[in-house]
Short mmCIF file of C-alpha atoms (C1' of nucleotides) in Angstrom, two decimals:
data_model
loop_
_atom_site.label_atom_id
_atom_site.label_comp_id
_atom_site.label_asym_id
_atom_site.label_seq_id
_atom_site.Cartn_x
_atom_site.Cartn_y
_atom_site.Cartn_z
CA UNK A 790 -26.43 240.26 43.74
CA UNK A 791 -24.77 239.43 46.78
CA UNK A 792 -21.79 241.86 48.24
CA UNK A 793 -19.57 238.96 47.85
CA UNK A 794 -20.35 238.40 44.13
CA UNK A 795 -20.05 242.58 43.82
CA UNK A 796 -16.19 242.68 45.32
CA UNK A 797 -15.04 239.71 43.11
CA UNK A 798 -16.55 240.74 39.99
CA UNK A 799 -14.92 244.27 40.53
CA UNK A 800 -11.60 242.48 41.35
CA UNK A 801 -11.87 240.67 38.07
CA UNK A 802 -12.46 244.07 35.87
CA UNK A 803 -9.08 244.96 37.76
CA UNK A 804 -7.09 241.59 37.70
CA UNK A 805 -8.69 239.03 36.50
CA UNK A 806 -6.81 237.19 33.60
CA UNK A 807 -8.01 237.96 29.91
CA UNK A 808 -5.19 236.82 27.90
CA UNK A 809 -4.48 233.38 28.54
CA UNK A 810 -4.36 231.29 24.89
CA UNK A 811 -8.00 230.23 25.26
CA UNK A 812 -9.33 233.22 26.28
CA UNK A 813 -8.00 234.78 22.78
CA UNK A 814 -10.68 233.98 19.89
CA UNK A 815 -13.23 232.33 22.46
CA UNK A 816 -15.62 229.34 20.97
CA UNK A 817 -17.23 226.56 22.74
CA UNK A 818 -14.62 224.27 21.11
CA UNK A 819 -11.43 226.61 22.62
CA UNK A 820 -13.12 226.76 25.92
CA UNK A 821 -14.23 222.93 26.07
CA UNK A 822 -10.61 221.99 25.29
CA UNK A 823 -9.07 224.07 27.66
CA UNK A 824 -11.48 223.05 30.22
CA UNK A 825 -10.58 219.29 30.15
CA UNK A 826 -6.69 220.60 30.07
CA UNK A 827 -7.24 222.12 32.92
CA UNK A 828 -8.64 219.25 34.92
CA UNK A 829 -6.28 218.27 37.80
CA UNK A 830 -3.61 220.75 35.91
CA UNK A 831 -2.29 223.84 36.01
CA UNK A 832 -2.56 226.81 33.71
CA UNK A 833 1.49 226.54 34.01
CA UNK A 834 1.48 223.41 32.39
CA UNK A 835 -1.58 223.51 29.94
CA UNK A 836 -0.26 226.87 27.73
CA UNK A 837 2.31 224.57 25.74
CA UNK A 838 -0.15 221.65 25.49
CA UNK A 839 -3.10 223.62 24.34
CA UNK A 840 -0.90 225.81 21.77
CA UNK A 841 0.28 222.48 19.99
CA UNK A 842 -2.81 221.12 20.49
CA UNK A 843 -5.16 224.17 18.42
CA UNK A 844 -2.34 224.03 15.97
CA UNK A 845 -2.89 220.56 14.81
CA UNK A 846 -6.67 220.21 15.18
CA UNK A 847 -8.01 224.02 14.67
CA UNK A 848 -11.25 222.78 15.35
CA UNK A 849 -13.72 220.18 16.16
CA UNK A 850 -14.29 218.29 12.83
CA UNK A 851 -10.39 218.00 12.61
CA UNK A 852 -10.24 216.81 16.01
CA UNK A 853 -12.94 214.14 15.40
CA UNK A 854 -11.38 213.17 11.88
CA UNK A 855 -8.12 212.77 13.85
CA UNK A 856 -6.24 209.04 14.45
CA UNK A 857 -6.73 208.59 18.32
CA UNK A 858 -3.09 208.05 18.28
CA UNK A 859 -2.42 211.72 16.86
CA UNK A 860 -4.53 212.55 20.01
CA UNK A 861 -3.03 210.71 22.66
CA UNK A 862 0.53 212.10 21.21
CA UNK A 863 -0.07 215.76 21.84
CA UNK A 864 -1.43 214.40 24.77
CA UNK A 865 1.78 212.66 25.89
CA UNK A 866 3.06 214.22 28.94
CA UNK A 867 -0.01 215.66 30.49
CA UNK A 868 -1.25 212.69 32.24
CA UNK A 869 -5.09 210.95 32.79
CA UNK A 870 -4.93 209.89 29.53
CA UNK A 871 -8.72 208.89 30.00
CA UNK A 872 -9.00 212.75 29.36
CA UNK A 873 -7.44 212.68 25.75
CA UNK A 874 -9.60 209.74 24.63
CA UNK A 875 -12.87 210.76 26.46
CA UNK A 876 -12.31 214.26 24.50
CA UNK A 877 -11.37 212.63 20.73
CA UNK A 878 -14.96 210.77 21.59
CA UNK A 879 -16.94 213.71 22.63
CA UNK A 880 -15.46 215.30 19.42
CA UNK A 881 -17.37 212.44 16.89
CA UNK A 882 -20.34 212.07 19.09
CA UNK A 883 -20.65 215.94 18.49
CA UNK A 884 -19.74 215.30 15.02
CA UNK A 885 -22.26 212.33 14.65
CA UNK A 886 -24.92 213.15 16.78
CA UNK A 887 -24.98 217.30 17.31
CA UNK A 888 -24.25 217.76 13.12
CA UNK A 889 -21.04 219.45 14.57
CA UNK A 890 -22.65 221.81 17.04
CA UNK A 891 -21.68 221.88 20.56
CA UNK A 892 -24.70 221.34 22.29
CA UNK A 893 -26.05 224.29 24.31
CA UNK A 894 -28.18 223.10 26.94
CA UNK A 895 -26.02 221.89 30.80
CA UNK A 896 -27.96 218.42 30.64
CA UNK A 897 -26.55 217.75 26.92
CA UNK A 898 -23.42 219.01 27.71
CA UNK A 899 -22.71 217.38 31.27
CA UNK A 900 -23.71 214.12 29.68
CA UNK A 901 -20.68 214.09 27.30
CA UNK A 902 -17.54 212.01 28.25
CA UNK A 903 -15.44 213.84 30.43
CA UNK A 904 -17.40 216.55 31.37
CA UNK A 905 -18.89 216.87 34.66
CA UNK A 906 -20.84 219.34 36.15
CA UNK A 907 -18.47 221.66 37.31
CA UNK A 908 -16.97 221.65 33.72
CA UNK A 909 -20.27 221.79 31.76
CA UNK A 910 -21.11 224.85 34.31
CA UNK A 911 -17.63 226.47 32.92
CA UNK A 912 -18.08 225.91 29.41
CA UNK A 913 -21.94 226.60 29.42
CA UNK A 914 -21.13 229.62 31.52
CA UNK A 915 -18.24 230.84 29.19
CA UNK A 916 -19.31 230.40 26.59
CA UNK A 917 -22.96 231.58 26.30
CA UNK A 918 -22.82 233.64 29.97
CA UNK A 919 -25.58 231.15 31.26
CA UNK A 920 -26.18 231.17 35.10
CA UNK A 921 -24.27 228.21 35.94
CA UNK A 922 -21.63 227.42 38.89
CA UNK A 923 -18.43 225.76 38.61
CA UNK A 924 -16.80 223.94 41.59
CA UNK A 925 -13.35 222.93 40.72
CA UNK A 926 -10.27 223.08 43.45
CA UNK A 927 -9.62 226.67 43.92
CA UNK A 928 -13.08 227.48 44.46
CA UNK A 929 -13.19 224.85 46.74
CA UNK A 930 -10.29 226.31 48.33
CA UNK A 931 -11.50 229.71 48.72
CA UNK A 932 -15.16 228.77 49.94
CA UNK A 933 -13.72 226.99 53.07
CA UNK A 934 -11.50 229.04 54.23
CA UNK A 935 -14.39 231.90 53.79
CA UNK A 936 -17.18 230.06 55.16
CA UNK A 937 -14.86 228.11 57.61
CA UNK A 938 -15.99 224.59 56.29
CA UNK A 939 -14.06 221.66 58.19
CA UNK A 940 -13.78 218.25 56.48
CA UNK A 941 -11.96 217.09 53.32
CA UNK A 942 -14.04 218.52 50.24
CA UNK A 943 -13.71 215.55 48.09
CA UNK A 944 -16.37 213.79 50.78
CA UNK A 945 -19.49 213.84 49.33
CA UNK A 946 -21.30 215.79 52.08
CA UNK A 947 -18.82 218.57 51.69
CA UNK A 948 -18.98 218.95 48.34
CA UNK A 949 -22.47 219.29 48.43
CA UNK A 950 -21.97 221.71 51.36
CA UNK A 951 -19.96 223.35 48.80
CA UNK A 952 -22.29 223.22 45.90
CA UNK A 953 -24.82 225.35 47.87
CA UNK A 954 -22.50 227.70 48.48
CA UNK A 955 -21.24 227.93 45.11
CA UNK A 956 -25.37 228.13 43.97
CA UNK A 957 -25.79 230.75 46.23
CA UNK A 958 -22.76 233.03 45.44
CA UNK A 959 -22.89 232.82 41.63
CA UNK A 960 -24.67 236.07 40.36
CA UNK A 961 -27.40 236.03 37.81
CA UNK A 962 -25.73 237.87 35.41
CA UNK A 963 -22.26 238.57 34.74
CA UNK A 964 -21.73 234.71 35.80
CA UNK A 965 -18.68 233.92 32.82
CA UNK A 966 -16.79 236.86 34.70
CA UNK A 967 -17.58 235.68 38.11
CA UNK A 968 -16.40 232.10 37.32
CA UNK A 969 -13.68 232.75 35.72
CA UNK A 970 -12.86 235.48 38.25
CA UNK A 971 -13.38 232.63 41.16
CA UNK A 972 -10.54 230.65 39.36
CA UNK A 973 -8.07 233.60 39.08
CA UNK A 974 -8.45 234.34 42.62
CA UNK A 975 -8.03 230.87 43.55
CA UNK A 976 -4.93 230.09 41.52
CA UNK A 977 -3.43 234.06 42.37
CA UNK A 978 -4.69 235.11 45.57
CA UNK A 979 -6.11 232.17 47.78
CA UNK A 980 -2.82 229.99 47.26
CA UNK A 981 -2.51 226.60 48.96
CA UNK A 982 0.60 228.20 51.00
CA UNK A 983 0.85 232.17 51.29
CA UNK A 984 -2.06 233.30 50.70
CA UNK A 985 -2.12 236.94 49.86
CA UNK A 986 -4.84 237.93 51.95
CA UNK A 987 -4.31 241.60 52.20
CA UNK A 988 -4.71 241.72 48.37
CA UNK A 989 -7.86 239.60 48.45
CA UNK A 990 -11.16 241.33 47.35
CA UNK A 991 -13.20 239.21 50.06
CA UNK A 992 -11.53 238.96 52.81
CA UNK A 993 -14.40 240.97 54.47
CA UNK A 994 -16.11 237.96 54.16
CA UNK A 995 -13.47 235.61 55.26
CA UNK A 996 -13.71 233.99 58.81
CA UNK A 997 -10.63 231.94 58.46
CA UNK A 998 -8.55 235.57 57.77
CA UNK A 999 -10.15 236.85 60.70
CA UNK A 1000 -9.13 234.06 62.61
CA UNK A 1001 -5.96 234.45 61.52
CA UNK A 1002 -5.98 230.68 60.14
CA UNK A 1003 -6.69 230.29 56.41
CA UNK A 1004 -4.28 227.52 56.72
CA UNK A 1005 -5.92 225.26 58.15
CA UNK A 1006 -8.27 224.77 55.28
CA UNK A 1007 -9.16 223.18 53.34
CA UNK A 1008 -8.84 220.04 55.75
CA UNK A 1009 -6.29 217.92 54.46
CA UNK A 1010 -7.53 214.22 52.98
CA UNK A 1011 -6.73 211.42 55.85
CA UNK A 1012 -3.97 210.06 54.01
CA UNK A 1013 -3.12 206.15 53.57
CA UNK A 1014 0.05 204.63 52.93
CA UNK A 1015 0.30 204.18 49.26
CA UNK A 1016 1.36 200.95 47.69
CA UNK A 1017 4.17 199.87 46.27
CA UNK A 1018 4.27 197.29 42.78
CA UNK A 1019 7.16 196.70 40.59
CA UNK A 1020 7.70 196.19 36.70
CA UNK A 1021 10.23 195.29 34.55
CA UNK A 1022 10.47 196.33 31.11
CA UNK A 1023 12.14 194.23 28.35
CA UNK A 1024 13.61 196.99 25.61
CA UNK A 1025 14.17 194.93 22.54
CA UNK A 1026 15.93 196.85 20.31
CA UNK A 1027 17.45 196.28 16.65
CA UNK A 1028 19.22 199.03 15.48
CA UNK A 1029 17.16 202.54 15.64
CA UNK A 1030 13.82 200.10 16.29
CA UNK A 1031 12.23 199.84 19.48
CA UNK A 1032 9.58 197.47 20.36
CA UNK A 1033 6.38 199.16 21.83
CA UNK A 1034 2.97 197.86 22.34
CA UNK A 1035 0.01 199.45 22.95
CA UNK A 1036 -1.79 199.32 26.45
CA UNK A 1037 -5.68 198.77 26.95
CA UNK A 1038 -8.21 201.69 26.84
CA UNK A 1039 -8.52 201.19 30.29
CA UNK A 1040 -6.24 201.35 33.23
CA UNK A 1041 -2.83 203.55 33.67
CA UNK A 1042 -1.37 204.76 30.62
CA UNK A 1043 -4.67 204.04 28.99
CA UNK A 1044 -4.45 203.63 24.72
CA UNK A 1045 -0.46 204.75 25.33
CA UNK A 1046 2.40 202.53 24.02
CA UNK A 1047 5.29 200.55 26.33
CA UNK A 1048 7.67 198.03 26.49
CA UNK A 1049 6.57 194.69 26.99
CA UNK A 1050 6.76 194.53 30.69
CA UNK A 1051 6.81 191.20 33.56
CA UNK A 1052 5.85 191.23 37.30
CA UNK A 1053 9.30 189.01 37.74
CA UNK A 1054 12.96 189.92 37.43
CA UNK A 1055 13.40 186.90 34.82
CA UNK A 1056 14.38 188.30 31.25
CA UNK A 1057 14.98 184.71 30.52
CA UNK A 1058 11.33 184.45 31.01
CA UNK A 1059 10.10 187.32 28.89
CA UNK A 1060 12.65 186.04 26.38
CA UNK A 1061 10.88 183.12 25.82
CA UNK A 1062 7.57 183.83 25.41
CA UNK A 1063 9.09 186.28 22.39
CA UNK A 1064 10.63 183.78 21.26
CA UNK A 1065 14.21 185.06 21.01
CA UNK A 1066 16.84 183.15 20.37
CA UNK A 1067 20.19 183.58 22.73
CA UNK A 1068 22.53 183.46 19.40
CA UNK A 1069 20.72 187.05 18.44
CA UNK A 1070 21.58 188.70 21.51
CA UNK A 1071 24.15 191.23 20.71
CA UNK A 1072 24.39 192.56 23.95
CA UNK A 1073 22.10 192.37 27.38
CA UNK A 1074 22.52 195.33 29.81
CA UNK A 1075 20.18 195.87 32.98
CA UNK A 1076 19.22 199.87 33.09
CA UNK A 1077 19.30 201.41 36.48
CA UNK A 1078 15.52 201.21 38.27
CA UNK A 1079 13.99 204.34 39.24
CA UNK A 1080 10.67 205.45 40.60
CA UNK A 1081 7.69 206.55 39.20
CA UNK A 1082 5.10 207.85 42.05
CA UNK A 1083 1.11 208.13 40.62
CA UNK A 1084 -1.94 209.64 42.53
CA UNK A 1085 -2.05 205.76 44.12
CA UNK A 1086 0.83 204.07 43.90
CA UNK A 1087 4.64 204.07 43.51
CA UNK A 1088 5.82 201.73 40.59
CA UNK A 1089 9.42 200.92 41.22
CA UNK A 1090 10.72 200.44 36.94
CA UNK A 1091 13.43 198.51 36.02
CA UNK A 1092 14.35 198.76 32.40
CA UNK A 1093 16.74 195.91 30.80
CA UNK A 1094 17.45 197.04 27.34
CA UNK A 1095 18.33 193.48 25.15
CA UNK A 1096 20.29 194.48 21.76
CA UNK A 1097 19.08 192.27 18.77
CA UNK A 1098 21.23 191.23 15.32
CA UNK A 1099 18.39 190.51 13.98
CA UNK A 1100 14.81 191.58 13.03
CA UNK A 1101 13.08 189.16 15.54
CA UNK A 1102 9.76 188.11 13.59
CA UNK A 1103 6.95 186.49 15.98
CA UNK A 1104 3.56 185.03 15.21
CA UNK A 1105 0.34 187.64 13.82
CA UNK A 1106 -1.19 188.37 16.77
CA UNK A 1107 0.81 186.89 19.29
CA UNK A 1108 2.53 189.95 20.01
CA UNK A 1109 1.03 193.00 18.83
CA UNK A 1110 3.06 196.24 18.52
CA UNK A 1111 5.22 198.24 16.26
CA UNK A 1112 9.03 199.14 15.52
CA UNK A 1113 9.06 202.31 16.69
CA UNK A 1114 12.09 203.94 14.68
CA UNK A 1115 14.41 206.01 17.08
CA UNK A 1116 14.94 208.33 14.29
CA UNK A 1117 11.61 208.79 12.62
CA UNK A 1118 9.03 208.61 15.71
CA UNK A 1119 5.48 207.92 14.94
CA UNK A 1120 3.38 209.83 16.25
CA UNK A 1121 1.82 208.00 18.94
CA UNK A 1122 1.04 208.55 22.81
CA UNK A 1123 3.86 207.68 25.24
CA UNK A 1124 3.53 207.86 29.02
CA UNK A 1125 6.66 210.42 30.59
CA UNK A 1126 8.68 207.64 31.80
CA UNK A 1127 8.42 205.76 28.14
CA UNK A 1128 9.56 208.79 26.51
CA UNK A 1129 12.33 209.18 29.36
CA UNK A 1130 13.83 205.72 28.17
CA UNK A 1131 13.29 206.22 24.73
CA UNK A 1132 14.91 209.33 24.21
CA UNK A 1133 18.31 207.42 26.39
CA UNK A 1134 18.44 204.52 24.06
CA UNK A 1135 21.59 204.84 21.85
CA UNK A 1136 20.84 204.60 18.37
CA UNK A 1137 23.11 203.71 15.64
"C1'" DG B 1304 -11.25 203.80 44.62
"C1'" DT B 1305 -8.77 204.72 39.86
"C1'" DC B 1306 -6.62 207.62 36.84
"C1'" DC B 1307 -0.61 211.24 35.98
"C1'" DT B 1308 2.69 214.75 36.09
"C1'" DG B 1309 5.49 218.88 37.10
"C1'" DA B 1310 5.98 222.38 40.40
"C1'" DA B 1311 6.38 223.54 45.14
"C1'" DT B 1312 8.23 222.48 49.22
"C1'" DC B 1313 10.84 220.15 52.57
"C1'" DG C 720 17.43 214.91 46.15
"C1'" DA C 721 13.11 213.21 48.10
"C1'" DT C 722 8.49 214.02 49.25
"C1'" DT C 723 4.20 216.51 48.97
"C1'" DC C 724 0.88 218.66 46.55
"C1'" DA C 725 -2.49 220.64 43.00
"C1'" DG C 726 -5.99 219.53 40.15
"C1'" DG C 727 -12.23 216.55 38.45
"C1'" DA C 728 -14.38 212.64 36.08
"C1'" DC C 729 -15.90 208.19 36.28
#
DNA sequence: GTCCTGAATC
DNA sequence: GATTCAGGAC
């Protein structure tokens, strides 16, 4: 075993974290959830999620049992929704195909939906301590500022730079400590901005704290002006109901519900095609826009909420959605600016 | 390139 | 208050 591997495997006896929720009654389903949680989010921000989340499904044949829109509800509010719906179909094809058994071999496990190979080497390394290494952004973080590695590591030459780095480092045994050590130093230690190098176990190692510039890595991604759309959203309402319709599997908000939306300012427009009648307009108030910014684009929102005295009822099929009652919610997946509106709307 | 949000930072 | 940033799979 490397020095390296030797000072952050003693760091983790020390300081590593052992009591975060999933790291409480380990099993490969525990770990596996957590793992795609933790994609692109924080441990911050996952503890609530993954509490509710164990509560309702315990385990995987619940999970795989489960309505997707049961899923995509606990989901609501943590974001790549792909993530939710990738996981509730990992869940049956384990079900169907494994007889309920999380595989235990990486090809078997990096082949399921939503797990790549730096999460299969978690889980697979977690899990069953196989000699596996993980790659995820504080590792990335910490191997080039250590090795001084210049470039943007979601390039594919860098990551592979990375990868053999990561190979190389990982110890033969004691590899679920290591990993999960890596990741603890990462998120506590090796911080985007102040980085507490004096209380880092390799900084030995690290030519970017001799330098005297861990800042300047990892190298920032060139950055391109992001683009701008704009939606309007009709909010028919009739009393405590809401109109809401479900969005494709693909795409943002994927499998989540919203308002019927247009590309134009026109209600008029929108109006028509649902087919709703002037005379049962109680009252038609425009909402004040705001902004909601995603990894690509800024969608400028503006809301018009149109109060109905009657039950509109359109065509089978023609528009397909529920009446989502203000006061009795189903449980179904809403995207955080959805659930902003809805939980504004008066209800009577 | 496409997928999201809350926390950190300005 | 507005902008930037962290965080992997497909």
């Amino acid at each position: 075993m490397t020095h390296f591997s030797q000072s952050v495997l003693e760091w983790y006896c020390k300081f590593g974290r052992k009591n975060l929720p999933w790291q409480k009654n380990k099993t490969d389903y525990t770990v596996w959830l957590s793992e795609i949680m933790l994609q692109q989010t924080q441990v911050s921000t996952v503890i609530p999620y993954y509490i509710r989340f164990i509560k309702t499904f315990p385990n995987l044949i619940k999970l795989a049992n489960a309505e997707q829109d049961i899923v995509l509800h606990l989901w609501s509010g943590l974001g790549y929704y792909s993530r939710a719906i990738n996981l509730h179909k990992t869940a049956k094809i384990i079900q169907k195909e494994y007889n309920g058994q999380f595989p235990k071999n990486i090809k078997a496990i990096n082949a399921l939906p939503g797990i790549g190979r730096s999460t299969a080497g978690a889980i697979i390394s977690s899990v069953y301590n196989k000699t596996y290494p993980i790659l995820d952004g504080n590792i990335k973080r910490i191997l080039t500022r250590c090795f001084a590695i210049k470039g943007w590591p979601g390039e594919k030459k860098i990551e592979n730079t990375l990868w053999k780095y990561a190979e190389k480092y990982t110890p033969q045994k004691n590899t679920d400590k290591y990993n999960q050590a890596m990741m603890d130093i990462g998120a506590m230690i090796c911080t985007r901005a102040k980085p507490k190098c004096l209380l880092c176990p390799i900084n030995q190692y690290c030519i970017s704290y001799k330098k005297g510039n861990p800042l300047n890595y990892p190298s920032k991604k060139i950055k391109r002006e992001k683009s701008v759309k704009k939606v309007y959203f009709t909010i028919l309402q009739y009393k405590n109901l809401v109109w809401l319709e479900q969005r494709p599997t693909s795409g943002v908000w994927a499998g989540l519900f919203s308002f019927p939306e247009a590309n134009n300012p026109k209600i008029e427009s929108q109006l028509d095609s649902y087919k709703i009648s002037y005379k049962d307009i109680l009252q038609l108030t425009k909402l004040i826009s705001f902004k909601h910014t995603f990894s690509h684009y800024q969608l400028y929102i503006t809301p018009s909420l149109v109060k109905l005295s009657t039950l509109p009822i359109w065509k089978i099929e023609v528009h397909k959605g529920i009446w989502y009652d203000l006061l009795k919610p189903k449980k179904i997946g809403l995207a955080t600016p959805i659930k902003y509106l809805l939980e504004r709307l008066p209800c009577e």
